[in-house]
Coordinates of C-alpha atoms and ligand atoms in Angstrom, one line a residue:
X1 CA 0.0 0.0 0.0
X2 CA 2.9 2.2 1.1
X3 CA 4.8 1.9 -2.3
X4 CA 1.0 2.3 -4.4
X5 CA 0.9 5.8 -2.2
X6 CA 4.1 7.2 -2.6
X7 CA 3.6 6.2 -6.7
X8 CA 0.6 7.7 -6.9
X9 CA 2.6 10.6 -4.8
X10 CA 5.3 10.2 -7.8
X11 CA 3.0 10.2 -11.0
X12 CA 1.0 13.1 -9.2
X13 CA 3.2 16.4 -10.0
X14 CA 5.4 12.4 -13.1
X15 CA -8.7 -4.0 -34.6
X16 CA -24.1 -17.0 -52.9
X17 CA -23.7 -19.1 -51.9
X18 CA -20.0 -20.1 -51.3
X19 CA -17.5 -18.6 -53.6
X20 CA -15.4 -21.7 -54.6
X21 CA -15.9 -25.4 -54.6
X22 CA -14.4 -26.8 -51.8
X23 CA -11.5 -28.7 -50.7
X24 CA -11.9 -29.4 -47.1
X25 CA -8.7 -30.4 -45.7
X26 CA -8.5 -31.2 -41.8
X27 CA -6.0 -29.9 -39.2
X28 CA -4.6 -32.6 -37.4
X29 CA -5.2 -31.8 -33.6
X30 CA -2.2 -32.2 -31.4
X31 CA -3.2 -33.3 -27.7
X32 CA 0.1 -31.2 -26.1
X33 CA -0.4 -30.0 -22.3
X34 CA -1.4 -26.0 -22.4
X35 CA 0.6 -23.4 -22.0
X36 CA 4.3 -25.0 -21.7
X37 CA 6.4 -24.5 -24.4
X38 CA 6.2 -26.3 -27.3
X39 CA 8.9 -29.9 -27.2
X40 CA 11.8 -29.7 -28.5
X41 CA 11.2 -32.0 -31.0
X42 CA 8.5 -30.2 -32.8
X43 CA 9.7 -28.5 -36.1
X44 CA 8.3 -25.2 -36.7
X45 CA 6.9 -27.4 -39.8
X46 CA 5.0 -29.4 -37.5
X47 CA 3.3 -26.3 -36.0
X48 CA 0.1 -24.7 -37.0
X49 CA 0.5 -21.2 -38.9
X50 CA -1.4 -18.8 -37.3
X51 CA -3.3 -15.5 -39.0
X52 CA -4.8 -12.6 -36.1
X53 CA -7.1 -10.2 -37.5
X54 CA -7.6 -7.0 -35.9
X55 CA -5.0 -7.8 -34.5
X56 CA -4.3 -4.2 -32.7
X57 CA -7.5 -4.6 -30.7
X58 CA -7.5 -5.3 -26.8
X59 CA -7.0 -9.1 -27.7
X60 CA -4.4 -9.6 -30.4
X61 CA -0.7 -8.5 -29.3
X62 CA -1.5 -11.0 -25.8
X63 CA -3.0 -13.2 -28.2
X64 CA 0.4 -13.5 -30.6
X65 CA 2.5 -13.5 -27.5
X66 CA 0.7 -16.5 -26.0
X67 CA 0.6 -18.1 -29.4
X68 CA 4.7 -17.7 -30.4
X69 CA 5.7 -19.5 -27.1
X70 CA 3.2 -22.2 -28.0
X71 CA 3.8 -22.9 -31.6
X72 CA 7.0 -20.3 -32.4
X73 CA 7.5 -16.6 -32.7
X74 CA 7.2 -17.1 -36.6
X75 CA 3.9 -19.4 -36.9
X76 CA 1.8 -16.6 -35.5
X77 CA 1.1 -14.0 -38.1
X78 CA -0.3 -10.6 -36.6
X79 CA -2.7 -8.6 -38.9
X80 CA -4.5 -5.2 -39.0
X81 CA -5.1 -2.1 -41.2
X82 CA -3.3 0.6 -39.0
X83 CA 0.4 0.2 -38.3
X84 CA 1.6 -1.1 -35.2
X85 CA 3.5 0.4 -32.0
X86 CA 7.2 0.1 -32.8
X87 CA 7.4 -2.9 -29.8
X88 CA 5.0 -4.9 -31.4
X89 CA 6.2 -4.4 -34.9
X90 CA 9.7 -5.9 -33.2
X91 CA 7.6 -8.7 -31.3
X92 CA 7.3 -11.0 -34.4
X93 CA 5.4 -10.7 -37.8
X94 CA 2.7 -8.5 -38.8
X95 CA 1.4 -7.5 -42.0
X96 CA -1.7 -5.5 -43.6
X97 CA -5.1 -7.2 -43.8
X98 CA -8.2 -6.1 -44.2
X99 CA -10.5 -8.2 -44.1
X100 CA -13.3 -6.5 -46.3
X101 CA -11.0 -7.1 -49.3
X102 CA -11.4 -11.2 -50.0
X103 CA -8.4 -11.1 -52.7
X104 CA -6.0 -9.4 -50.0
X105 CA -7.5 -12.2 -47.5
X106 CA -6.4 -14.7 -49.8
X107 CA -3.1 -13.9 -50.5
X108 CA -2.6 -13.8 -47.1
X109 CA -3.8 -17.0 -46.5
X110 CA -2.0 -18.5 -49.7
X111 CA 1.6 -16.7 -49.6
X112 CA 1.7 -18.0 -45.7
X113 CA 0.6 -21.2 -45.8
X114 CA -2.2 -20.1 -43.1
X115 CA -3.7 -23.2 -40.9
X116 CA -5.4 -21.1 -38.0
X117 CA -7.5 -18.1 -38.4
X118 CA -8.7 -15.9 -35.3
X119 CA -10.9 -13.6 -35.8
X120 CA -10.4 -10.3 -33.8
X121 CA -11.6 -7.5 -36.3
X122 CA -15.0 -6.3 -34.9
X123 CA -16.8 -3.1 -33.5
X124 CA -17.6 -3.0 -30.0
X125 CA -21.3 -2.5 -28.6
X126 CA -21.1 0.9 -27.7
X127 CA -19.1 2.2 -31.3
X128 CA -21.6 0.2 -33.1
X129 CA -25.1 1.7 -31.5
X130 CA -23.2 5.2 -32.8
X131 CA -21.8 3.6 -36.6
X132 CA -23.9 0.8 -37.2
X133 CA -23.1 1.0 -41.1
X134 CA -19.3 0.2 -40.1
X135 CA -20.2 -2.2 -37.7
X136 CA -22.6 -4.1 -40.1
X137 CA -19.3 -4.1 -42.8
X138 CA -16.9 -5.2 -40.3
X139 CA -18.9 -7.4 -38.1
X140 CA -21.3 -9.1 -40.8
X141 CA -19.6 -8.7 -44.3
X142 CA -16.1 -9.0 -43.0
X143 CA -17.2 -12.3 -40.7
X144 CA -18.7 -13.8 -44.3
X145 CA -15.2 -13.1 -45.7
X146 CA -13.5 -14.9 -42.9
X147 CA -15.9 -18.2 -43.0
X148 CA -15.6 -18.5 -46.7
X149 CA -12.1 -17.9 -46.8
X150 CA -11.5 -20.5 -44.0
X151 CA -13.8 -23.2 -45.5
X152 CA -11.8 -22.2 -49.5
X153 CA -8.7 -23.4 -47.3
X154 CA -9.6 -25.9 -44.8
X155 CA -8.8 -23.3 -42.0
X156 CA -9.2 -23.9 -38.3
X157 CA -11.2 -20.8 -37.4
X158 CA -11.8 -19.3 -34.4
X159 CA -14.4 -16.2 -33.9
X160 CA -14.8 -14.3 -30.4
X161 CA -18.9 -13.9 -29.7
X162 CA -19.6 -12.0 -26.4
X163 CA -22.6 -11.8 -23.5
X164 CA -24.0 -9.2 -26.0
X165 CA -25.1 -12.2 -27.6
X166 CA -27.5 -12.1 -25.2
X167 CA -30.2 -9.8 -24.8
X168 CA -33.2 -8.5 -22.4
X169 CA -35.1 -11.5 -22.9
X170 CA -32.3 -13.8 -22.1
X171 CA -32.3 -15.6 -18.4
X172 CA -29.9 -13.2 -17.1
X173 CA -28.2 -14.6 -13.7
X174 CA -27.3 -17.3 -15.0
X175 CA -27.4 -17.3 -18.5
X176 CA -27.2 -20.2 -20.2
X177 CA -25.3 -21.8 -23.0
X178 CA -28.6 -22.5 -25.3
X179 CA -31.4 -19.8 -24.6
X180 CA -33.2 -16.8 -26.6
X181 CA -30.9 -14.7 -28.0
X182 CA -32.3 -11.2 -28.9
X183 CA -29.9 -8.5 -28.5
X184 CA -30.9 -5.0 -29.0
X185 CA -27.3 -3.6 -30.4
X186 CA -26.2 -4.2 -34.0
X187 CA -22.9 -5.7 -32.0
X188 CA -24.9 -8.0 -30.5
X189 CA -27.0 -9.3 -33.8
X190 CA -23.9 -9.5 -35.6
X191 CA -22.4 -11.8 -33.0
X192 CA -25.6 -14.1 -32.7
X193 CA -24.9 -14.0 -36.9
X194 CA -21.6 -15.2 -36.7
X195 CA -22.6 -18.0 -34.5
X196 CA -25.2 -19.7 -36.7
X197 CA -23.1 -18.7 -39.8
X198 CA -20.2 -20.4 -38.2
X199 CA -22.1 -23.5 -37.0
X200 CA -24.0 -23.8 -40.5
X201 CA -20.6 -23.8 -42.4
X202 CA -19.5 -26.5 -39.7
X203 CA -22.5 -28.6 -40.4
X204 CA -22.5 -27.8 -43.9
X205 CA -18.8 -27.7 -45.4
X206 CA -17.2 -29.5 -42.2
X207 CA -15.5 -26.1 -41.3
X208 CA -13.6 -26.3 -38.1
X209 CA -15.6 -23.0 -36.5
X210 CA -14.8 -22.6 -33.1
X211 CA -16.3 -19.8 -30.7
X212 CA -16.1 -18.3 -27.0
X213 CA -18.4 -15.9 -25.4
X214 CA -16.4 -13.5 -23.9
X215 CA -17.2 -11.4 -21.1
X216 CA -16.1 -8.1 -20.3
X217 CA -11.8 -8.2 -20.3
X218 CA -9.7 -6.6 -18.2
X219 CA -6.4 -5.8 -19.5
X220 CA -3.8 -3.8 -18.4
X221 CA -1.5 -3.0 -21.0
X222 CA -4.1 -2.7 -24.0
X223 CA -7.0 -0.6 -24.1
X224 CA -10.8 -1.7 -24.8
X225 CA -12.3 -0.6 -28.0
X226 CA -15.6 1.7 -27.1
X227 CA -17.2 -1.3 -25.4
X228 CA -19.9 -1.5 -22.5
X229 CA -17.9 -3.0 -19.9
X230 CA -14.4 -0.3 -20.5
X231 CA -15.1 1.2 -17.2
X232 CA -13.8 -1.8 -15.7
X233 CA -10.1 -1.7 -17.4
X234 CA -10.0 2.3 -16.7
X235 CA -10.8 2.8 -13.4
X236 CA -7.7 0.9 -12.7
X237 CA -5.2 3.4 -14.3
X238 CA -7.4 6.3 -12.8
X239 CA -7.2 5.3 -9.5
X240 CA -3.3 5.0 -9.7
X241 CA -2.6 7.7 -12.0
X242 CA -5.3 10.5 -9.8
X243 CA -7.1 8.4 -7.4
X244 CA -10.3 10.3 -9.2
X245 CA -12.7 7.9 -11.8
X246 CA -15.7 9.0 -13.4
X247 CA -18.1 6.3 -13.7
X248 CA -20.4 5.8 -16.7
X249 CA -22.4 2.5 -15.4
X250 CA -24.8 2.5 -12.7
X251 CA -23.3 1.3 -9.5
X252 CA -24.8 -1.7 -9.1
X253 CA -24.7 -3.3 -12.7
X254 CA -23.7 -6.7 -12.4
X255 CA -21.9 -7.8 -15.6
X256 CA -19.6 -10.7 -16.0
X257 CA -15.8 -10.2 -16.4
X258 CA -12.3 -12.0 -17.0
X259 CA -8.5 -11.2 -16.6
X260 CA -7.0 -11.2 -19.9
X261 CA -4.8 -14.3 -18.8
X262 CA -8.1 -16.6 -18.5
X263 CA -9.4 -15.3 -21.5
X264 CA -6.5 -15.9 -23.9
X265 CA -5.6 -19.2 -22.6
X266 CA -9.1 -20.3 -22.8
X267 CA -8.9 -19.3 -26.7
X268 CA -5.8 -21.6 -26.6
X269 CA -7.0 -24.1 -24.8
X270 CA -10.4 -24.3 -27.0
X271 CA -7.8 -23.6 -30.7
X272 CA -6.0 -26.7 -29.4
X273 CA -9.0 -28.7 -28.2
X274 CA -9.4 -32.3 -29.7
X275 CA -12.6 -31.8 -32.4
X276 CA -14.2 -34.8 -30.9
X277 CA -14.4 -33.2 -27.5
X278 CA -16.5 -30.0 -29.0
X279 CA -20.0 -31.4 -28.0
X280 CA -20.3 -27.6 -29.5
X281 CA -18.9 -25.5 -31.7
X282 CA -19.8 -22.3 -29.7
X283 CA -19.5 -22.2 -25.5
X284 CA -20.1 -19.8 -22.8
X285 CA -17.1 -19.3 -20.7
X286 CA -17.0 -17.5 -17.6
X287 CA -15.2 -15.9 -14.2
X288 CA -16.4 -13.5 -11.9
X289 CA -19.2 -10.7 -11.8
X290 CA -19.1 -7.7 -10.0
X291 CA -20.4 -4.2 -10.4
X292 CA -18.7 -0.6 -10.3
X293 CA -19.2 -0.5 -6.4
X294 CA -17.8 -4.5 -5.8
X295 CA -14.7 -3.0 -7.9
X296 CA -14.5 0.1 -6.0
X297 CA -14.6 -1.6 -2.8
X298 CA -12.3 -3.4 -3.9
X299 CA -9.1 -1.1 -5.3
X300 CA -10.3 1.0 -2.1
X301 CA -8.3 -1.8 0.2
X302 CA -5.2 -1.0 -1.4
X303 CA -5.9 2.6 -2.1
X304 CA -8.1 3.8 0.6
X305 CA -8.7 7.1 -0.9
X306 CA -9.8 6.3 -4.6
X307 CA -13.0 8.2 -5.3
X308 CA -15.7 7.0 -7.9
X309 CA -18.0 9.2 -9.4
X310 CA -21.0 8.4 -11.1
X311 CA -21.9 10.2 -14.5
X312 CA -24.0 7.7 -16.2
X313 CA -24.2 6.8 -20.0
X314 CA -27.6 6.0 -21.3
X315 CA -26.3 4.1 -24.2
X316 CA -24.3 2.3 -22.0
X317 CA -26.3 1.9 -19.5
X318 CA -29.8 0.5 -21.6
X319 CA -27.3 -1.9 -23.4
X320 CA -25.6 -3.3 -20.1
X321 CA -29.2 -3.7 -18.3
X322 CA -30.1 -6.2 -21.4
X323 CA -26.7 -8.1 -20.7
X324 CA -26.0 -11.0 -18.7
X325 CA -25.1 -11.1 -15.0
X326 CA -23.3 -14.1 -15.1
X327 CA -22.7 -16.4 -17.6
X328 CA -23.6 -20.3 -17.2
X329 CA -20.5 -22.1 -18.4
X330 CA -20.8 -26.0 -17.0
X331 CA -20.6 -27.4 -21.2
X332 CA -17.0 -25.8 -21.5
X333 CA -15.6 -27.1 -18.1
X334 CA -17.2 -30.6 -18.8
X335 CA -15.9 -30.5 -22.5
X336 CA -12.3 -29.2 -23.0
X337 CA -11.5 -28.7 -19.1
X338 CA -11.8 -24.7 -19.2
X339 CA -11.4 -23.5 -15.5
X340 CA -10.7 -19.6 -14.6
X341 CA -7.6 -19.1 -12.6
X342 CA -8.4 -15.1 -11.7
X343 CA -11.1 -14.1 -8.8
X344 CA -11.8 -10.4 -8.4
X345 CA -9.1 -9.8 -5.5
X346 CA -6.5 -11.7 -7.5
X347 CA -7.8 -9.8 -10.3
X348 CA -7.4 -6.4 -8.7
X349 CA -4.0 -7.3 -7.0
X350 CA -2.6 -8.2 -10.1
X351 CA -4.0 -5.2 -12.3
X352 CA -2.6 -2.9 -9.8
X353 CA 1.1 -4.1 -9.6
X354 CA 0.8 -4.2 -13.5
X355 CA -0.2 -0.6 -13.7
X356 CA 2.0 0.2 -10.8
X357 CA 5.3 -1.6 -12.9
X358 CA 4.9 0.1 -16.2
X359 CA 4.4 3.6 -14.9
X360 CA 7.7 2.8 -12.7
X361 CA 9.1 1.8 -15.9
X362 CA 7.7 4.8 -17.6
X363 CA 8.8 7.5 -15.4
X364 CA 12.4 5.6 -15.1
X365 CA 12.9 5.8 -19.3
Ligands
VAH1 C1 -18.1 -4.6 -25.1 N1 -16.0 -5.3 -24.2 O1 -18.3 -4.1 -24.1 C2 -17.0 -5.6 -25.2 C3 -17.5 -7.0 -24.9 C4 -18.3 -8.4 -23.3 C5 -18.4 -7.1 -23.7 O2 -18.1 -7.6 -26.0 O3 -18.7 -4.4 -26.1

């Protein structure tokens, strides 16, 4: 607490039908342990070749990282339309894609000898009530891109869907894995689209479509992307950086959440899954809920003087009031082992000594 003080002290004054006919060609799956590096004995050959779209979202960079220590820095191809920060250009490789343009897509795919798609492009719930044209082109046309250009190759392809999936008329606390599904945002339809899209080109063309529901994710060293649940990730650097946060979220909404950690290593864990232990192709996977006054409370026992605010955002607000509380996920734990590792005090400890460590590291450069 002493050192979080005196830091705070410090700092204070210093993303028709199908095209072709097919040739479905299937991954082998591998059944290595999780998360240790990869044996010795595998080639880089032997490894899959892995393409991240939107790749400069929240997600991607841990994503790559997690990725390159599991199957080699160079299997694990970064993507995205903007240019990357100079350390992530340095991290391994990354190239253009956009994934509205099928012929770049393609090349892509071809010129790397792609076996593993994940799909990060998208536009968050909040951004897409304010530009639902882009989010209909990135989130519906761009997903059809992605599906047939998977199923053209025989791609392993994983899509991120989210509790926006869910909507008002959902069972809310918990939700489960096979319910109504009406959302009200044109995030939310586009996810519940890419489910059945990717499920029907399962069915239909044997695509290897794979999908999590992601909650709300905290991250430390990447920002959210003008989502519903961002509060969560910025109240941290608030209260170390001012000890002063603004809330836009009621209090007491309850929305489901996950440390970064869990969430990338459950996408690994589901990417290297065995495709006879999907019982489903898209699961529900879940951690802790809490609302902006269970946080608060929280941060408050190692900084007893961060203040919260509350100036509420009706967007935000009518979206997260049609969300999930928590998120039932016994069909993920019974099927590929999925387990969450971070509770909301580990969460919390951990974000704060993250936060804590780069701004140490950013005042010492
Ligand atoms: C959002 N962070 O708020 C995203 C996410 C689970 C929520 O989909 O839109």
């Amino acid at each position: 607490m002493l050192a979080m003080q005196s830091l705070r002290g410090a700092v204070k004054h210093a993303g028709s039908g199908p095209r072709l006919l097919f040739a479905v060609r299937h991954v082998s799956s591998s059944s290595q342990h999780f998360g240790r590096a990869r044996p010795l004995s595998c080639t880089d050959t032997d490894q899959p070749k892995v393409l991240i779209t939107g790749g400069l979202g929240q997600l991607g960079v841990g994503l790559a990282k997690l990725l390159r220590r599991r199957f080699g820095k160079n299997n694990v191809i970064l993507s995205d339309i903007r240019k990357p920060p100079n350390h992530v250009y340095h991290s391994g490789p990354f190239i253009f894609s956009d994934i509205l343009d099928y012929k770049n897509l393609r090349e892509i795919v071809v010129n790397n000898n792609i076996s593993w798609l994940v799909h990060y492009s998208a536009v968050l719930s909040a951004v897409g009530e304010s530009n639902v044209a882009l989010a209909k082109e990135v989130n519906i046309t761009g997903l059809h891109n992605i599906l047939d250009i998977a199923t053209e190759h025989g791609l392993r392809v994983f899509v991120p869907s989210t509790i926006g999936a869910f909507g008002p008329s959902s069972p809310r606390d918990p939700t489960p894995e096979l319910c109504v599904q009406r959302p009200r945002t044109i995030y939310g339809v586009s996810k519940v689209h890419a489910e059945l899209m990717g499920e029907y080109y399962h069915h239909r063309y044997a695509l290897d479509f794979r999908c999590l529901r992601y909650p709300g994710i905290i991250s430390a060293d990447s920002q959210p992307g003008g989502g519903t649940t961002d509060y969560a990730v910025q109240i941290f650097h608030s209260a170390v950086k001012t000890g002063d946060f603004e809330c836009n979220l009621r209090s007491d909404t309850r929305l489901p959440m996950m440390y970064i950690d869990d969430c990338l290593r459950a996408t690994l864990e589901i990417l290297e899954a065995p495709a006879e232990s999907l019982l489903s192709r898209t699961y529900n996977i879940n951690a802790m809920s809490f609302t902006p006054q269970d946080l608060t409370q929280e941060i408050q026992k190692a900084l007893p003087d961060l203040k919260v605010t509350y100036n509420v955002d009706p967007v935000r607000q009518a979206i997260a009031d049609g969300w999930p509380m928590a998120l039932e996920d016994s069909a993920a734990r019974r099927d590929w082992g999925w387990k969450h590792e971070y509770d909301l005090s580990e969460l919390v400890r951990t974000m704060l000594s993250h936060i804590a460590t780069s701004n140490q590291l950013a005042q010492a450069s």
